[in-house]
Coordinates of C-alpha atoms in Angstrom, one line a residue:
M1 CA 61.9 -24.0 -11.5
N2 CA 64.2 -23.9 -14.6
S3 CA 68.0 -23.3 -14.8
K4 CA 67.6 -19.6 -15.5
S5 CA 65.4 -19.2 -12.4
I6 CA 68.1 -21.0 -10.3
V7 CA 70.8 -18.6 -11.6
F8 CA 68.5 -15.6 -11.0
L9 CA 67.8 -16.8 -7.5
W10 CA 71.5 -17.1 -6.6
V11 CA 72.1 -13.6 -8.1
V12 CA 69.4 -12.2 -5.8
L13 CA 70.8 -14.0 -2.8
S14 CA 74.4 -12.7 -3.6
L15 CA 73.2 -9.1 -3.9
S16 CA 71.3 -9.4 -0.6
F17 CA 74.3 -10.7 1.1
S18 CA 76.5 -8.1 -0.4
S19 CA 74.1 -5.3 0.7
F20 CA 74.0 -6.8 4.2
S21 CA 77.8 -6.9 4.2
Q22 CA 78.1 -3.4 3.1
K23 CA 75.9 -2.3 6.0
N24 CA 78.0 -4.3 8.3
K25 CA 81.2 -2.8 7.0
K26 CA 79.9 0.7 7.9
K27 CA 79.9 -0.5 11.5
K28 CA 83.0 -2.7 11.3
N29 CA 85.1 -2.6 8.3
R30 CA 87.1 -5.6 9.4
F31 CA 85.3 -8.6 8.1
P32 CA 85.1 -8.4 4.3
S33 CA 83.0 -10.3 1.7
Y34 CA 85.1 -12.1 -0.9
F35 CA 84.5 -14.3 -3.9
G36 CA 86.1 -17.2 -5.6
I37 CA 85.7 -20.5 -7.4
V38 CA 85.2 -24.1 -6.2
A39 CA 86.0 -27.4 -8.0
S40 CA 85.4 -30.8 -6.6
P41 CA 85.3 -34.5 -7.7
V42 CA 82.0 -36.2 -6.7
I43 CA 82.8 -39.4 -5.0
P44 CA 80.1 -42.1 -4.7
N45 CA 80.0 -44.4 -1.8
S46 CA 77.9 -46.9 0.1
F47 CA 77.7 -45.0 3.4
I48 CA 75.3 -42.2 2.4
G49 CA 74.6 -43.5 -1.2
K50 CA 75.1 -46.6 -3.2
I51 CA 77.6 -47.5 -5.8
H52 CA 75.7 -50.4 -7.4
S53 CA 71.9 -50.2 -7.6
V54 CA 70.8 -53.6 -9.0
F55 CA 67.2 -54.4 -9.7
K56 CA 64.9 -56.6 -11.9
N57 CA 61.5 -56.4 -13.5
E58 CA 58.5 -58.1 -11.8
T59 CA 59.0 -61.4 -13.6
E60 CA 62.8 -61.3 -13.0
Q61 CA 63.5 -61.8 -16.8
M62 CA 65.6 -58.6 -16.9
T63 CA 68.4 -57.4 -14.7
V64 CA 69.5 -53.7 -14.5
D65 CA 72.6 -52.3 -12.8
F66 CA 73.1 -48.5 -12.3
H67 CA 76.7 -48.2 -11.4
N68 CA 77.5 -44.8 -9.8
R69 CA 80.9 -43.4 -11.0
W70 CA 83.0 -40.5 -10.1
G71 CA 81.5 -37.1 -11.2
V72 CA 82.6 -33.4 -10.9
T73 CA 81.3 -30.1 -9.7
F74 CA 82.4 -26.6 -10.5
G75 CA 81.1 -23.2 -9.7
A76 CA 81.4 -19.9 -8.0
T77 CA 81.4 -19.3 -4.2
A78 CA 80.9 -16.2 -2.0
R79 CA 81.9 -15.7 1.6
I80 CA 80.3 -13.1 3.9
G81 CA 82.4 -12.3 7.0
L82 CA 80.4 -11.7 10.1
T83 CA 83.0 -12.0 12.8
K84 CA 86.7 -13.0 13.0
L85 CA 85.7 -16.7 13.4
F86 CA 82.4 -17.0 11.7
S87 CA 81.1 -16.5 8.1
L88 CA 78.2 -17.3 5.9
E89 CA 79.1 -19.0 2.6
T90 CA 76.9 -19.4 -0.5
G91 CA 77.5 -19.9 -4.3
I92 CA 76.2 -21.8 -7.3
S93 CA 77.7 -24.9 -8.8
Q94 CA 76.9 -27.3 -11.6
V95 CA 77.1 -31.0 -10.5
R96 CA 77.7 -33.7 -13.0
R97 CA 76.8 -37.3 -11.8
M98 CA 77.9 -40.2 -13.9
Y99 CA 76.3 -43.7 -14.2
N100 CA 77.2 -46.7 -16.2
V101 CA 73.9 -48.5 -16.9
S102 CA 73.9 -52.2 -18.0
V103 CA 70.8 -54.3 -18.9
S104 CA 70.8 -58.0 -19.4
V105 CA 68.3 -60.7 -20.1
P106 CA 69.7 -64.0 -18.6
D107 CA 67.6 -66.4 -20.8
S108 CA 69.0 -64.7 -24.0
S109 CA 72.1 -63.2 -25.4
I110 CA 70.8 -59.7 -24.8
Q111 CA 73.3 -57.5 -22.8
V112 CA 73.7 -53.8 -23.4
S113 CA 75.3 -50.9 -21.6
S114 CA 75.3 -47.1 -21.8
K115 CA 76.5 -44.0 -19.9
L116 CA 74.1 -41.5 -18.4
A117 CA 75.1 -38.1 -17.1
F118 CA 72.8 -36.4 -14.5
I119 CA 73.2 -32.6 -14.4
N120 CA 71.9 -30.6 -11.5
Y121 CA 72.5 -27.1 -10.0
D122 CA 73.3 -26.5 -6.3
I123 CA 73.0 -23.4 -4.3
P124 CA 74.3 -23.9 -0.7
L125 CA 73.9 -21.8 2.4
N126 CA 76.5 -22.8 5.0
G127 CA 77.6 -21.4 8.4
L128 CA 81.4 -21.5 8.4
F129 CA 83.5 -21.6 11.7
Y130 CA 87.2 -21.0 11.9
I131 CA 89.9 -22.2 14.2
Q132 CA 93.1 -20.2 13.8
L133 CA 96.1 -22.5 13.8
A134 CA 98.9 -20.1 12.9
E135 CA 99.2 -16.5 11.5
Q136 CA 98.0 -17.5 8.1
W137 CA 96.6 -21.0 8.6
F138 CA 93.0 -21.7 9.5
M139 CA 90.9 -24.9 10.1
D140 CA 87.3 -24.6 8.8
A141 CA 84.1 -26.5 9.7
S142 CA 80.9 -25.9 7.9
L143 CA 77.3 -26.9 8.2
G144 CA 74.2 -26.0 6.2
V145 CA 71.6 -26.7 3.5
S146 CA 71.4 -26.4 -0.2
L147 CA 68.7 -26.0 -2.8
T148 CA 69.3 -28.6 -5.6
H149 CA 67.7 -28.4 -9.0
F150 CA 67.5 -31.1 -11.7
P151 CA 66.5 -29.4 -15.0
S152 CA 65.5 -32.5 -16.9
N153 CA 65.3 -36.3 -17.1
V154 CA 67.9 -38.3 -19.1
Q155 CA 67.6 -41.2 -21.5
D156 CA 69.6 -43.4 -23.9
T157 CA 68.0 -45.9 -26.3
V158 CA 69.8 -48.9 -27.7
L159 CA 68.4 -51.0 -30.7
I160 CA 69.2 -54.7 -30.8
E161 CA 68.8 -55.9 -34.4
P162 CA 65.4 -54.9 -35.7
K163 CA 63.5 -56.7 -32.9
Y164 CA 64.2 -55.1 -29.6
S165 CA 64.8 -51.7 -28.2
I166 CA 66.0 -50.9 -24.7
A167 CA 65.6 -47.5 -23.2
M168 CA 67.8 -46.7 -20.1
Q169 CA 66.5 -43.7 -18.2
G170 CA 67.1 -41.4 -15.3
W171 CA 64.0 -39.8 -13.9
R172 CA 63.7 -36.9 -11.4
T173 CA 61.6 -37.7 -8.3
A174 CA 61.2 -33.9 -8.1
S175 CA 62.8 -31.0 -10.0
T176 CA 63.9 -29.2 -6.8
Y177 CA 64.6 -30.4 -3.3
F178 CA 66.8 -29.7 -0.3
A179 CA 70.0 -31.4 0.9
V180 CA 72.2 -31.1 4.0
N181 CA 75.8 -30.0 3.6
A182 CA 78.8 -30.5 5.9
G183 CA 82.5 -30.1 5.5
V184 CA 85.9 -29.6 7.1
G185 CA 89.2 -28.4 5.8
F186 CA 92.2 -26.1 6.0
E187 CA 93.0 -22.8 4.3
Y188 CA 96.0 -20.6 3.7
R189 CA 95.4 -16.9 3.5
T190 CA 97.7 -14.4 1.8
L191 CA 97.4 -10.7 1.2
K192 CA 98.4 -10.6 -2.4
A193 CA 97.7 -14.1 -3.8
G194 CA 94.3 -14.7 -2.1
T195 CA 93.0 -17.6 -0.1
F196 CA 93.5 -21.3 -0.8
F197 CA 91.3 -24.0 0.7
L198 CA 91.4 -27.7 0.6
G199 CA 89.0 -29.9 2.4
L200 CA 86.4 -32.7 2.5
G201 CA 82.7 -32.3 2.0
V202 CA 79.5 -34.4 2.3
K203 CA 76.0 -33.9 0.8
V204 CA 73.0 -35.8 2.0
P205 CA 69.8 -35.3 -0.1
G206 CA 66.6 -34.9 1.9
K207 CA 65.0 -37.5 -0.4
E208 CA 66.0 -39.9 -3.1
P209 CA 66.3 -37.6 -6.0
L210 CA 66.4 -40.0 -9.0
F211 CA 64.8 -43.1 -10.3
G212 CA 66.8 -45.5 -12.5
R213 CA 64.5 -47.2 -15.1
A214 CA 65.0 -49.6 -18.0
L215 CA 62.3 -50.4 -20.6
M216 CA 62.7 -53.2 -23.2
K217 CA 60.2 -53.4 -26.0
T218 CA 59.8 -56.2 -28.5
V219 CA 58.8 -55.0 -32.0
G220 CA 55.8 -56.7 -33.5
T221 CA 54.6 -58.6 -30.3
G222 CA 54.3 -55.4 -28.2
T223 CA 55.9 -57.3 -25.2
T224 CA 57.4 -54.9 -22.7
F225 CA 59.7 -55.4 -19.8
E226 CA 60.1 -52.6 -17.3
A227 CA 62.3 -52.3 -14.2
Y228 CA 62.8 -49.2 -12.0
K229 CA 64.2 -48.3 -8.6
P230 CA 65.0 -45.1 -6.6
L231 CA 68.7 -44.3 -6.5
K232 CA 70.4 -43.3 -3.3
A233 CA 72.5 -40.3 -4.3
G234 CA 74.5 -38.9 -1.3
Y235 CA 78.1 -38.3 -2.0
F236 CA 81.4 -37.0 -0.7
T237 CA 83.6 -34.4 -2.3
I238 CA 87.3 -33.3 -2.1
D239 CA 86.9 -29.5 -2.3
F240 CA 89.3 -27.0 -3.7
K241 CA 88.4 -23.3 -3.3
Y242 CA 90.3 -20.1 -4.3
F243 CA 89.2 -16.7 -3.2
I244 CA 90.5 -13.6 -4.8
P245 CA 92.3 -11.1 -2.4
A246 CA 89.9 -8.8 -0.6
I247 CA 90.7 -5.1 -0.9
K248 CA 89.2 -1.9 0.5
L249 CA 89.5 1.8 -0.5
N250 CA 91.4 3.9 1.9
K251 CA 92.1 7.6 1.1
D252 CA 91.8 6.9 -2.6
K253 CA 94.3 4.0 -2.4
Q254 CA 93.5 0.3 -2.8
Q255 CA 95.1 -1.6 0.0
P256 CA 94.8 -5.3 1.0
N257 CA 92.4 -5.8 3.9
P258 CA 94.3 -7.1 6.8
S259 CA 91.4 -9.0 8.2
L260 CA 92.3 -11.8 5.8
I261 CA 95.2 -12.9 8.1
E262 CA 93.8 -11.9 11.4

């Protein structure tokens, strides 16, 4: 499944949800669908992931460290209102995971480092529950799954004089897999300015999605050192979402839908 297929899948899902919502509106024109954007820092941790993944080759002559750094995710989100206190939420985001990779050979002066960026696309489907705190303030809790797609492997190669070359690589264990999502946060709803959300999220992959790998080759002798290890890649996020105001047609006039602040 390539990146175009992922985008196409999300479009199909969005159209399906919109169609369902329109049918639902004919019965109850109170719980609108509305759209927005989401932006989040990706925060590595040692609870559901690992900040430092340190490993060696079989003869322990080479040491490799994949240091998980902060990343970022950005995308579009859609919310389908089903009742006053429950919605479905989906979207599509690009996630950029950053690693500092260092390779060293203790018995020599060889020590190199590089940065690898892992790009993946994420399509969540979450159930969203509300608790109304005040007229325009709500607390949200969400739980669901997401389809995660890595379009390619990544690699950077460093040449050390004319004698050695070291390749630092990130391999996909699978191009597409599922993850579990959960989150909690607060949102402020306005009729004219839209809805503003701030919260915390967590993503737990169903499997270890990446392998870290280092390969050192000696020119001339053909000697090769190889070290690799699966990388735990669960992470936390601080989520900011903005939804544009929901409107409806009423006797040829566009008016804000009051369900945003019910």
